[in-house]
mmCIF file of C-alpha atoms in Angstrom:
data_model
loop_
_atom_site.group_PDB
_atom_site.id
_atom_site.type_symbol
_atom_site.label_atom_id
_atom_site.label_comp_id
_atom_site.label_asym_id
_atom_site.label_seq_id
_atom_site.Cartn_x
_atom_site.Cartn_y
_atom_site.Cartn_z
ATOM 1 C CA UNK A 1 -37.736 5.838 45.582
ATOM 2 C CA UNK A 2 -38.614 6.526 41.976
ATOM 3 C CA UNK A 3 -36.435 5.056 39.223
ATOM 4 C CA UNK A 4 -35.847 6.831 35.915
ATOM 5 C CA UNK A 5 -37.320 5.237 32.819
ATOM 6 C CA UNK A 6 -36.828 5.788 29.134
ATOM 7 C CA UNK A 7 -39.077 6.168 26.135
ATOM 8 C CA UNK A 8 -37.781 4.908 22.784
ATOM 9 C CA UNK A 9 -39.429 6.681 19.857
ATOM 10 C CA UNK A 10 -38.870 4.671 16.655
ATOM 11 C CA UNK A 11 -39.603 6.259 13.262
ATOM 12 C CA UNK A 12 -39.006 4.694 9.878
ATOM 13 C CA UNK A 13 -39.030 1.140 8.543
ATOM 14 C CA UNK A 14 -40.901 -1.121 10.969
ATOM 15 C CA UNK A 15 -40.706 -4.393 9.023
ATOM 16 C CA UNK A 16 -37.936 -5.664 11.281
ATOM 17 C CA UNK A 17 -40.065 -4.856 14.321
ATOM 18 C CA UNK A 18 -42.938 -6.869 12.868
ATOM 19 C CA UNK A 19 -40.637 -9.853 12.268
ATOM 20 C CA UNK A 20 -39.381 -9.612 15.829
ATOM 21 C CA UNK A 21 -42.925 -9.654 17.177
ATOM 22 C CA UNK A 22 -42.614 -6.228 18.774
ATOM 23 C CA UNK A 23 -45.548 -4.872 16.742
ATOM 24 C CA UNK A 24 -48.173 -6.573 14.604
ATOM 25 C CA UNK A 25 -49.351 -3.911 12.171
ATOM 26 C CA UNK A 26 -47.369 -3.160 9.046
ATOM 27 C CA UNK A 27 -49.006 0.264 8.970
ATOM 28 C CA UNK A 28 -47.338 1.375 12.153
ATOM 29 C CA UNK A 29 -44.884 4.180 11.461
ATOM 30 C CA UNK A 30 -44.149 5.252 15.011
ATOM 31 C CA UNK A 31 -43.622 3.183 18.129
ATOM 32 C CA UNK A 32 -43.218 4.253 21.742
ATOM 33 C CA UNK A 33 -41.589 1.820 24.177
ATOM 34 C CA UNK A 34 -41.444 2.718 27.841
ATOM 35 C CA UNK A 35 -38.385 1.301 29.593
ATOM 36 C CA UNK A 36 -37.258 1.810 33.203
ATOM 37 C CA UNK A 37 -33.593 0.806 33.694
ATOM 38 C CA UNK A 38 -31.919 0.091 36.987
ATOM 39 C CA UNK A 39 -29.273 2.627 38.091
ATOM 40 C CA UNK A 40 -26.498 0.142 37.261
ATOM 41 C CA UNK A 41 -27.895 -0.299 33.739
ATOM 42 C CA UNK A 42 -28.105 3.347 32.728
ATOM 43 C CA UNK A 43 -24.504 3.520 31.500
ATOM 44 C CA UNK A 44 -25.204 0.686 29.081
ATOM 45 C CA UNK A 45 -27.719 2.864 27.253
ATOM 46 C CA UNK A 46 -24.904 5.021 25.895
ATOM 47 C CA UNK A 47 -23.798 2.219 23.576
ATOM 48 C CA UNK A 48 -27.162 2.377 21.832
ATOM 49 C CA UNK A 49 -26.697 5.937 20.552
ATOM 50 C CA UNK A 50 -26.983 6.756 17.707
ATOM 51 C CA UNK A 51 -28.864 4.147 15.691
ATOM 52 C CA UNK A 52 -28.474 3.930 11.861
ATOM 53 C CA UNK A 53 -31.225 3.160 9.365
ATOM 54 C CA UNK A 54 -33.869 4.295 11.823
ATOM 55 C CA UNK A 55 -34.536 7.498 13.676
ATOM 56 C CA UNK A 56 -34.549 6.939 17.419
ATOM 57 C CA UNK A 57 -34.854 9.523 20.162
ATOM 58 C CA UNK A 58 -34.604 8.900 23.889
ATOM 59 C CA UNK A 59 -36.636 10.756 26.513
ATOM 60 C CA UNK A 60 -36.015 10.268 30.252
ATOM 61 C CA UNK A 61 -38.911 10.646 32.644
ATOM 62 C CA UNK A 62 -40.462 8.899 35.643
ATOM 63 C CA UNK A 63 -42.765 5.960 35.111
ATOM 64 C CA UNK A 64 -43.193 2.468 36.497
ATOM 65 C CA UNK A 65 -41.696 -1.033 35.951
ATOM 66 C CA UNK A 66 -38.301 -1.878 34.490
ATOM 67 C CA UNK A 67 -38.384 -2.589 30.745
ATOM 68 C CA UNK A 68 -34.721 -2.394 29.885
ATOM 69 C CA UNK A 69 -34.713 -6.024 28.727
ATOM 70 C CA UNK A 70 -37.150 -5.097 25.974
ATOM 71 C CA UNK A 71 -34.771 -2.474 24.620
ATOM 72 C CA UNK A 72 -31.757 -4.757 24.872
ATOM 73 C CA UNK A 73 -33.661 -7.559 23.140
ATOM 74 C CA UNK A 74 -34.732 -5.153 20.419
ATOM 75 C CA UNK A 75 -31.241 -3.817 19.675
ATOM 76 C CA UNK A 76 -29.539 -7.191 19.857
ATOM 77 C CA UNK A 77 -32.111 -8.822 17.609
ATOM 78 C CA UNK A 78 -32.403 -6.184 14.910
ATOM 79 C CA UNK A 79 -29.503 -5.560 12.544
ATOM 80 C CA UNK A 80 -30.895 -2.104 11.873
ATOM 81 C CA UNK A 81 -29.969 -1.028 15.375
ATOM 82 C CA UNK A 82 -26.255 -1.713 15.351
ATOM 83 C CA UNK A 83 -24.372 1.285 16.774
ATOM 84 C CA UNK A 84 -23.264 3.539 13.947
ATOM 85 C CA UNK A 85 -20.339 5.059 15.794
ATOM 86 C CA UNK A 86 -19.103 2.047 17.663
ATOM 87 C CA UNK A 87 -15.370 2.664 17.312
ATOM 88 C CA UNK A 88 -14.658 -0.718 18.858
ATOM 89 C CA UNK A 89 -15.768 -2.312 15.592
ATOM 90 C CA UNK A 90 -13.293 -0.271 13.510
ATOM 91 C CA UNK A 91 -9.835 -1.552 14.492
ATOM 92 C CA UNK A 92 -6.581 -0.010 13.414
ATOM 93 C CA UNK A 93 -5.038 -2.027 10.583
ATOM 94 C CA UNK A 94 -1.308 -2.504 9.991
ATOM 95 C CA UNK A 95 -0.781 -4.372 6.724
ATOM 96 C CA UNK A 96 2.800 -5.438 5.960
ATOM 97 C CA UNK A 97 3.904 -6.720 2.542
ATOM 98 C CA UNK A 98 7.322 -8.124 1.663
ATOM 99 C CA UNK A 99 8.728 -7.982 -1.864
ATOM 100 C CA UNK A 100 10.007 -11.152 -3.586
ATOM 101 C CA UNK A 101 10.073 -13.192 -0.372
ATOM 102 C CA UNK A 102 9.752 -16.963 -0.707
ATOM 103 C CA UNK A 103 7.351 -18.891 1.517
ATOM 104 C CA UNK A 104 10.144 -21.313 2.372
ATOM 105 C CA UNK A 105 12.356 -18.544 3.741
ATOM 106 C CA UNK A 106 10.422 -18.079 6.999
ATOM 107 C CA UNK A 107 10.685 -20.056 10.194
ATOM 108 C CA UNK A 108 6.910 -20.292 10.568
ATOM 109 C CA UNK A 109 6.827 -22.230 7.281
ATOM 110 C CA UNK A 110 9.554 -24.664 8.246
ATOM 111 C CA UNK A 111 12.842 -22.871 7.588
ATOM 112 C CA UNK A 112 15.293 -23.455 10.443
ATOM 113 C CA UNK A 113 18.317 -21.755 8.883
ATOM 114 C CA UNK A 114 17.025 -18.156 8.735
ATOM 115 C CA UNK A 115 16.114 -16.208 11.869
ATOM 116 C CA UNK A 116 12.675 -14.595 11.550
ATOM 117 C CA UNK A 117 11.400 -14.527 15.164
ATOM 118 C CA UNK A 118 9.109 -11.526 14.767
ATOM 119 C CA UNK A 119 7.313 -12.907 11.733
ATOM 120 C CA UNK A 120 7.121 -16.311 13.415
ATOM 121 C CA UNK A 121 5.465 -14.746 16.449
ATOM 122 C CA UNK A 122 2.907 -13.025 14.246
ATOM 123 C CA UNK A 123 2.120 -16.371 12.655
ATOM 124 C CA UNK A 124 1.835 -18.054 16.050
ATOM 125 C CA UNK A 125 -0.609 -15.434 17.300
ATOM 126 C CA UNK A 126 -2.627 -15.323 14.092
ATOM 127 C CA UNK A 127 -3.382 -17.428 11.034
ATOM 128 C CA UNK A 128 -0.978 -19.009 8.538
ATOM 129 C CA UNK A 129 -2.259 -19.178 4.975
ATOM 130 C CA UNK A 130 -0.920 -22.097 2.947
ATOM 131 C CA UNK A 131 -2.944 -21.694 -0.262
ATOM 132 C CA UNK A 132 -2.926 -17.896 -0.604
ATOM 133 C CA UNK A 133 -1.121 -17.598 -3.935
ATOM 134 C CA UNK A 134 -0.061 -14.360 -5.622
ATOM 135 C CA UNK A 135 -2.159 -13.334 -8.610
ATOM 136 C CA UNK A 136 0.963 -12.843 -10.765
ATOM 137 C CA UNK A 137 4.714 -13.528 -10.505
ATOM 138 C CA UNK A 138 5.697 -9.883 -11.060
ATOM 139 C CA UNK A 139 5.385 -6.689 -9.037
ATOM 140 C CA UNK A 140 2.977 -4.505 -10.996
ATOM 141 C CA UNK A 141 0.216 -7.008 -11.871
ATOM 142 C CA UNK A 142 0.301 -8.826 -8.521
ATOM 143 C CA UNK A 143 0.046 -5.578 -6.559
ATOM 144 C CA UNK A 144 -2.781 -4.344 -8.763
ATOM 145 C CA UNK A 145 -4.700 -7.526 -7.966
ATOM 146 C CA UNK A 146 -3.887 -7.227 -4.267
ATOM 147 C CA UNK A 147 -5.066 -3.618 -4.067
ATOM 148 C CA UNK A 148 -8.307 -4.160 -5.979
ATOM 149 C CA UNK A 149 -9.231 -7.778 -5.299
ATOM 150 C CA UNK A 150 -9.513 -8.341 -9.070
ATOM 151 C CA UNK A 151 -7.313 -10.217 -11.501
ATOM 152 C CA UNK A 152 -4.811 -7.801 -13.018
ATOM 153 C CA UNK A 153 -5.985 -8.367 -16.595
ATOM 154 C CA UNK A 154 -9.389 -6.926 -15.640
ATOM 155 C CA UNK A 155 -7.789 -3.588 -14.816
ATOM 156 C CA UNK A 156 -5.393 -3.635 -17.769
ATOM 157 C CA UNK A 157 -2.375 -4.204 -15.526
ATOM 158 C CA UNK A 158 -1.275 -7.426 -17.226
ATOM 159 C CA UNK A 159 0.646 -7.730 -20.502
ATOM 160 C CA UNK A 160 1.738 -10.614 -22.692
ATOM 161 C CA UNK A 161 4.970 -9.047 -23.968
ATOM 162 C CA UNK A 162 8.280 -8.549 -22.208
ATOM 163 C CA UNK A 163 7.065 -5.458 -20.372
ATOM 164 C CA UNK A 164 4.771 -7.086 -17.820
ATOM 165 C CA UNK A 165 5.823 -4.652 -15.091
ATOM 166 C CA UNK A 166 6.134 -0.869 -15.260
ATOM 167 C CA UNK A 167 9.645 0.070 -16.388
ATOM 168 C CA UNK A 168 9.768 3.834 -15.855
ATOM 169 C CA UNK A 169 8.444 6.461 -13.496
ATOM 170 C CA UNK A 170 7.863 8.649 -16.527
ATOM 171 C CA UNK A 171 5.657 6.092 -18.288
ATOM 172 C CA UNK A 172 1.960 6.759 -18.811
ATOM 173 C CA UNK A 173 0.774 3.355 -17.589
ATOM 174 C CA UNK A 174 -0.679 2.658 -14.184
ATOM 175 C CA UNK A 175 -3.662 1.564 -12.138
ATOM 176 C CA UNK A 176 -6.793 3.119 -13.723
ATOM 177 C CA UNK A 177 -8.548 5.815 -11.729
ATOM 178 C CA UNK A 178 -11.857 3.956 -11.806
ATOM 179 C CA UNK A 179 -10.461 0.941 -9.932
ATOM 180 C CA UNK A 180 -11.596 0.611 -6.316
ATOM 181 C CA UNK A 181 -8.870 -0.250 -3.824
ATOM 182 C CA UNK A 182 -9.341 -1.487 -0.269
ATOM 183 C CA UNK A 183 -7.805 1.821 0.858
ATOM 184 C CA UNK A 184 -10.571 3.787 -0.858
ATOM 185 C CA UNK A 185 -13.245 1.649 0.791
ATOM 186 C CA UNK A 186 -11.756 2.220 4.237
ATOM 187 C CA UNK A 187 -11.235 5.907 3.502
ATOM 188 C CA UNK A 188 -14.929 6.247 2.709
ATOM 189 C CA UNK A 189 -15.670 4.701 6.105
ATOM 190 C CA UNK A 190 -13.716 7.277 8.025
ATOM 191 C CA UNK A 191 -10.285 5.654 8.137
ATOM 192 C CA UNK A 192 -7.018 7.529 7.846
ATOM 193 C CA UNK A 193 -5.162 5.640 5.115
ATOM 194 C CA UNK A 194 -1.399 5.643 4.659
ATOM 195 C CA UNK A 195 1.037 3.902 2.329
ATOM 196 C CA UNK A 196 4.711 3.726 3.246
ATOM 197 C CA UNK A 197 7.130 1.967 0.920
ATOM 198 C CA UNK A 198 6.785 0.673 -2.614
ATOM 199 C CA UNK A 199 3.920 1.622 -4.965
ATOM 200 C CA UNK A 200 4.859 0.532 -8.540
ATOM 201 C CA UNK A 201 1.390 1.263 -9.920
ATOM 202 C CA UNK A 202 2.323 4.281 -12.013
ATOM 203 C CA UNK A 203 2.401 8.014 -11.369
ATOM 204 C CA UNK A 204 1.359 10.163 -14.329
ATOM 205 C CA UNK A 205 -0.971 9.806 -17.310
ATOM 206 C CA UNK A 206 -0.706 12.552 -19.908
ATOM 207 C CA UNK A 207 1.834 14.952 -18.460
ATOM 208 C CA UNK A 208 4.404 15.308 -15.741
ATOM 209 C CA UNK A 209 2.757 16.173 -12.456
ATOM 210 C CA UNK A 210 -0.829 15.118 -13.201
ATOM 211 C CA UNK A 211 -0.329 12.194 -10.750
ATOM 212 C CA UNK A 212 -3.420 10.379 -11.981
ATOM 213 C CA UNK A 213 -1.986 7.009 -10.881
ATOM 214 C CA UNK A 214 -0.526 8.334 -7.638
ATOM 215 C CA UNK A 215 -1.437 6.580 -4.340
ATOM 216 C CA UNK A 216 -3.252 9.722 -3.174
ATOM 217 C CA UNK A 217 -5.579 9.222 -6.130
ATOM 218 C CA UNK A 218 -6.381 5.646 -5.100
ATOM 219 C CA UNK A 219 -7.693 5.981 -1.579
ATOM 220 C CA UNK A 220 -4.554 6.795 0.380
ATOM 221 C CA UNK A 221 -4.379 10.165 2.094
ATOM 222 C CA UNK A 222 -0.669 9.879 2.958
ATOM 223 C CA UNK A 223 2.228 8.438 0.970
ATOM 224 C CA UNK A 224 5.921 8.163 1.675
ATOM 225 C CA UNK A 225 8.148 5.897 -0.353
ATOM 226 C CA UNK A 226 9.106 4.823 -3.860
ATOM 227 C CA UNK A 227 6.583 5.437 -6.625
ATOM 228 C CA UNK A 228 8.608 2.912 -8.636
ATOM 229 C CA UNK A 229 10.546 -0.151 -7.407
ATOM 230 C CA UNK A 230 14.086 -1.075 -6.469
ATOM 231 C CA UNK A 231 16.288 -2.282 -9.329
ATOM 232 C CA UNK A 232 19.994 -2.874 -9.791
ATOM 233 C CA UNK A 233 20.124 0.539 -11.462
ATOM 234 C CA UNK A 234 19.512 2.116 -8.046
ATOM 235 C CA UNK A 235 22.918 0.831 -6.914
ATOM 236 C CA UNK A 236 25.824 2.375 -8.869
ATOM 237 C CA UNK A 237 27.960 -0.682 -8.147
ATOM 238 C CA UNK A 238 25.554 -3.113 -9.837
ATOM 239 C CA UNK A 239 25.144 -3.987 -13.527
ATOM 240 C CA UNK A 240 22.150 -2.309 -15.206
ATOM 241 C CA UNK A 241 18.793 -4.043 -15.144
ATOM 242 C CA UNK A 242 16.130 -1.874 -16.815
ATOM 243 C CA UNK A 243 16.019 -2.778 -20.521
ATOM 244 C CA UNK A 244 19.498 -4.265 -20.226
ATOM 245 C CA UNK A 245 19.279 -6.068 -23.583
ATOM 246 C CA UNK A 246 18.070 -2.972 -25.455
ATOM 247 C CA UNK A 247 20.695 -0.841 -23.751
ATOM 248 C CA UNK A 248 23.448 -3.246 -24.822
ATOM 249 C CA UNK A 249 22.107 -3.242 -28.373
ATOM 250 C CA UNK A 250 22.064 0.563 -28.563
ATOM 251 C CA UNK A 251 25.579 0.736 -27.168
ATOM 252 C CA UNK A 252 26.683 -1.728 -29.849
ATOM 253 C CA UNK A 253 25.130 0.455 -32.574
ATOM 254 C CA UNK A 254 26.912 3.488 -31.136
ATOM 255 C CA UNK A 255 30.274 1.739 -31.209
ATOM 256 C CA UNK A 256 29.678 0.527 -34.765
ATOM 257 C CA UNK A 257 28.806 4.033 -35.989
ATOM 258 C CA UNK A 258 31.772 5.534 -34.153
ATOM 259 C CA UNK A 259 34.094 2.988 -35.737
ATOM 260 C CA UNK A 260 32.683 3.841 -39.168
ATOM 261 C CA UNK A 261 33.209 7.558 -38.685
ATOM 262 C CA UNK A 262 36.754 7.036 -37.428
ATOM 263 C CA UNK A 263 37.462 4.872 -40.473
ATOM 264 C CA UNK A 264 36.198 7.592 -42.831
ATOM 265 C CA UNK A 265 38.176 10.271 -40.987
ATOM 266 C CA UNK A 266 41.351 8.164 -41.093
ATOM 267 C CA UNK A 267 40.851 7.412 -44.801
ATOM 268 C CA UNK A 268 40.421 11.111 -45.575
ATOM 269 C CA UNK A 269 43.524 12.012 -43.573
ATOM 270 C CA UNK A 270 45.617 9.389 -45.370
ATOM 271 C CA UNK A 271 44.189 10.288 -48.756
ATOM 272 C CA UNK A 272 42.508 6.931 -49.279
ATOM 273 C CA UNK A 273 39.034 8.459 -49.340
ATOM 274 C CA UNK A 274 37.959 11.630 -51.083
ATOM 275 C CA UNK A 275 35.329 13.155 -48.847
ATOM 276 C CA UNK A 276 34.767 16.683 -47.625
ATOM 277 C CA UNK A 277 35.324 17.656 -44.022
ATOM 278 C CA UNK A 278 31.663 18.727 -43.751
ATOM 279 C CA UNK A 279 30.542 15.156 -44.407
ATOM 280 C CA UNK A 280 32.758 13.817 -41.634
ATOM 281 C CA UNK A 281 31.553 16.555 -39.275
ATOM 282 C CA UNK A 282 27.936 15.813 -40.170
ATOM 283 C CA UNK A 283 28.432 12.106 -39.498
ATOM 284 C CA UNK A 284 29.982 12.923 -36.111
ATOM 285 C CA UNK A 285 26.995 15.136 -35.236
ATOM 286 C CA UNK A 286 24.561 12.362 -36.165
ATOM 287 C CA UNK A 287 26.488 9.933 -33.977
ATOM 288 C CA UNK A 288 26.450 12.382 -31.065
ATOM 289 C CA UNK A 289 22.698 12.981 -31.368
ATOM 290 C CA UNK A 290 22.024 9.247 -31.566
ATOM 291 C CA UNK A 291 24.107 8.630 -28.459
ATOM 292 C CA UNK A 292 22.421 11.432 -26.500
ATOM 293 C CA UNK A 293 18.947 10.287 -27.561
ATOM 294 C CA UNK A 294 19.234 6.979 -25.728
ATOM 295 C CA UNK A 295 21.845 7.718 -23.081
ATOM 296 C CA UNK A 296 19.788 10.594 -21.664
ATOM 297 C CA UNK A 297 17.292 7.934 -20.565
ATOM 298 C CA UNK A 298 19.365 4.836 -19.851
ATOM 299 C CA UNK A 299 22.350 6.718 -18.484
ATOM 300 C CA UNK A 300 20.279 8.389 -15.768
ATOM 301 C CA UNK A 301 17.927 5.588 -14.732
ATOM 302 C CA UNK A 302 18.990 5.979 -11.124
ATOM 303 C CA UNK A 303 18.027 9.632 -11.140
ATOM 304 C CA UNK A 304 14.694 9.147 -12.940
ATOM 305 C CA UNK A 305 13.443 5.976 -11.237
ATOM 306 C CA UNK A 306 15.139 5.683 -7.851
ATOM 307 C CA UNK A 307 13.445 8.485 -5.961
ATOM 308 C CA UNK A 308 11.528 8.959 -2.718
ATOM 309 C CA UNK A 309 8.337 10.992 -2.452
ATOM 310 C CA UNK A 310 6.234 12.345 0.377
ATOM 311 C CA UNK A 311 2.727 12.748 -0.989
ATOM 312 C CA UNK A 312 3.245 14.729 -4.232
ATOM 313 C CA UNK A 313 6.729 16.059 -3.459
ATOM 314 C CA UNK A 314 10.081 14.456 -4.290
ATOM 315 C CA UNK A 315 12.240 14.272 -1.160
ATOM 316 C CA UNK A 316 15.283 12.377 -2.513
ATOM 317 C CA UNK A 317 16.512 12.165 -6.118
ATOM 318 C CA UNK A 318 18.266 9.832 -6.368
ATOM 319 C CA UNK A 319 17.555 8.068 -3.102
ATOM 320 C CA UNK A 320 20.326 7.025 -0.726
ATOM 321 C CA UNK A 321 19.823 3.280 -0.458
ATOM 322 C CA UNK A 322 21.699 2.842 2.816
ATOM 323 C CA UNK A 323 19.279 5.194 4.609
ATOM 324 C CA UNK A 324 16.054 3.902 3.120
ATOM 325 C CA UNK A 325 15.278 1.164 5.663
ATOM 326 C CA UNK A 326 15.648 3.496 8.640
ATOM 327 C CA UNK A 327 13.586 6.180 6.904
ATOM 328 C CA UNK A 328 10.746 3.737 6.219
ATOM 329 C CA UNK A 329 10.755 2.560 9.828
ATOM 330 C CA UNK A 330 10.776 6.128 11.124
ATOM 331 C CA UNK A 331 7.853 7.058 8.876
ATOM 332 C CA UNK A 332 5.854 3.981 9.917
ATOM 333 C CA UNK A 333 6.336 4.661 13.633
ATOM 334 C CA UNK A 334 5.477 8.332 13.120
ATOM 335 C CA UNK A 335 2.302 7.487 11.207
ATOM 336 C CA UNK A 336 1.116 5.059 13.890
ATOM 337 C CA UNK A 337 1.800 7.643 16.585
ATOM 338 C CA UNK A 338 -0.047 10.413 14.720
ATOM 339 C CA UNK A 339 -3.131 8.253 14.227
ATOM 340 C CA UNK A 340 -3.040 6.194 17.408
ATOM 341 C CA UNK A 341 -6.588 7.252 18.283
ATOM 342 C CA UNK A 342 -7.657 5.832 14.908
ATOM 343 C CA UNK A 343 -9.149 4.336 13.043
ATOM 344 C CA UNK A 344 -6.293 4.015 10.564
ATOM 345 C CA UNK A 345 -4.964 1.753 7.827
ATOM 346 C CA UNK A 346 -1.207 1.655 7.360
ATOM 347 C CA UNK A 347 -0.007 -0.322 4.352
ATOM 348 C CA UNK A 348 3.697 -0.895 5.006
ATOM 349 C CA UNK A 349 4.942 -2.013 1.598
ATOM 350 C CA UNK A 350 8.531 -3.028 2.283
ATOM 351 C CA UNK A 351 11.362 -2.726 -0.229
ATOM 352 C CA UNK A 352 12.894 -5.893 1.268
ATOM 353 C CA UNK A 353 13.853 -8.394 -0.127
ATOM 354 C CA UNK A 354 13.939 -7.140 -3.716
ATOM 355 C CA UNK A 355 17.247 -6.774 -5.521
ATOM 356 C CA UNK A 356 19.728 -5.165 -5.135
ATOM 357 C CA UNK A 357 19.253 -6.468 -1.558
ATOM 358 C CA UNK A 358 20.502 -3.311 0.145
ATOM 359 C CA UNK A 359 21.335 -4.273 3.742
ATOM 360 C CA UNK A 360 22.691 -2.145 6.568
ATOM 361 C CA UNK A 361 26.060 -2.971 8.114
ATOM 362 C CA UNK A 362 24.398 -4.286 11.296
ATOM 363 C CA UNK A 363 23.057 -7.301 9.377
ATOM 364 C CA UNK A 364 25.740 -7.895 6.745
ATOM 365 C CA UNK A 365 27.280 -11.336 7.080
ATOM 366 C CA UNK A 366 24.958 -12.385 9.904
ATOM 367 C CA UNK A 367 22.987 -15.116 8.123
ATOM 368 C CA UNK A 368 23.919 -18.480 6.631
ATOM 369 C CA UNK A 369 22.593 -17.546 3.191
ATOM 370 C CA UNK A 370 24.673 -14.610 2.064
ATOM 371 C CA UNK A 371 23.267 -11.225 1.159
ATOM 372 C CA UNK A 372 19.743 -12.525 0.589
ATOM 373 C CA UNK A 373 19.609 -14.099 4.043
ATOM 374 C CA UNK A 374 20.995 -10.917 5.608
ATOM 375 C CA UNK A 375 18.260 -8.924 3.922
ATOM 376 C CA UNK A 376 15.539 -11.309 5.126
ATOM 377 C CA UNK A 377 16.737 -11.053 8.721
ATOM 378 C CA UNK A 378 16.878 -7.255 8.496
ATOM 379 C CA UNK A 379 13.313 -7.273 7.174
ATOM 380 C CA UNK A 380 12.218 -9.346 10.163
ATOM 381 C CA UNK A 381 13.848 -6.804 12.472
ATOM 382 C CA UNK A 382 11.959 -3.957 10.760
ATOM 383 C CA UNK A 383 8.682 -5.825 11.179
ATOM 384 C CA UNK A 384 9.475 -6.415 14.840
ATOM 385 C CA UNK A 385 10.078 -2.709 15.428
ATOM 386 C CA UNK A 386 6.822 -1.765 13.688
ATOM 387 C CA UNK A 387 4.916 -4.430 15.570
ATOM 388 C CA UNK A 388 6.390 -3.408 18.925
ATOM 389 C CA UNK A 389 5.304 0.200 18.457
ATOM 390 C CA UNK A 390 1.882 -0.909 17.282
ATOM 391 C CA UNK A 391 1.455 -3.069 20.394
ATOM 392 C CA UNK A 392 2.415 -0.180 22.684
ATOM 393 C CA UNK A 393 -0.702 1.765 21.691
ATOM 394 C CA UNK A 394 -3.682 0.904 23.864
ATOM 395 C CA UNK A 395 -6.517 3.360 23.036
ATOM 396 C CA UNK A 396 -7.825 1.153 20.209
ATOM 397 C CA UNK A 397 -7.594 -2.523 19.302
ATOM 398 C CA UNK A 398 -4.905 -3.373 16.778
ATOM 399 C CA UNK A 399 -4.918 -5.825 13.883
#
């Protein structure tokens, strides 16, 4: 009975072959190896196609002796013959980030008063980092460093004044277009890349809608979430947070001017002050314009900043905080399902546990640490749901 054999035709750089002792002449530009595999070994040859950095073709014909070991030795020894399309080496990646969570608030780091079983299980099955410190204590610079692997001051995302984090969706600041994120690197390697949750790296540059700082311009091909961040202004029942000191100062100026105008009007009415009605009217108009000039921004912070977007489109303005957690979970599960055949990167950037600590009724009052503890335990539940769905997908390995 005649066994099939295989001829490997190698064209290109042969320096690695010389180092391996397969050939001896550096002038060789083409090499023919005759290999005869056993029937049980033929299926293994499929993993060797195609081969990067060298041009290899395979021809089946009938010759003598088995030389499969030569081919296996060659492809195991030479880095230039690693399979280019070996999907097994491109795992799906689910990256989960919490917001303003303390290391001492998790059970896997010693806390026995908050229930975080899902995060604890992740830690038990993986690696716990004890010296992995954030690059900055605030949202914008720390996330810029996380996305790029560079200190935030190198990308211009660090400031020395009071505005160390982006304050407005409408601002022109943001992560520069020339910065390389880990999402862009994976995207260039054939990954589907999604971001669900918080961005806080800017949106526009010169005009509304140019979206130069948008996630889709930084290596992500799908985005659903907040382009900004949660603040107390997103909750109508909370005191204002964005530029609270400046807002209070402007409101004080408004009251002072209004009191002055009322004093002039009262003095004119009582005859204590001789001033024309046009002057009083003009002063009232100035006061109104001054009030509108600042209140049009600070009075509608919730509408301008607290929005949800899907890619380039606004889906909620303002966002309904009570629904946000379920929407994020639904989007994460949907993204994993759509890309279950991978490879994909999903960056799940949670809004938990940033103020105003919006928590659904199912978790309110359940922890020993008030609203913050309730929010932490709800976050753990969200992570458990995402992790459970991730684990239910078997076509590709998960990370």
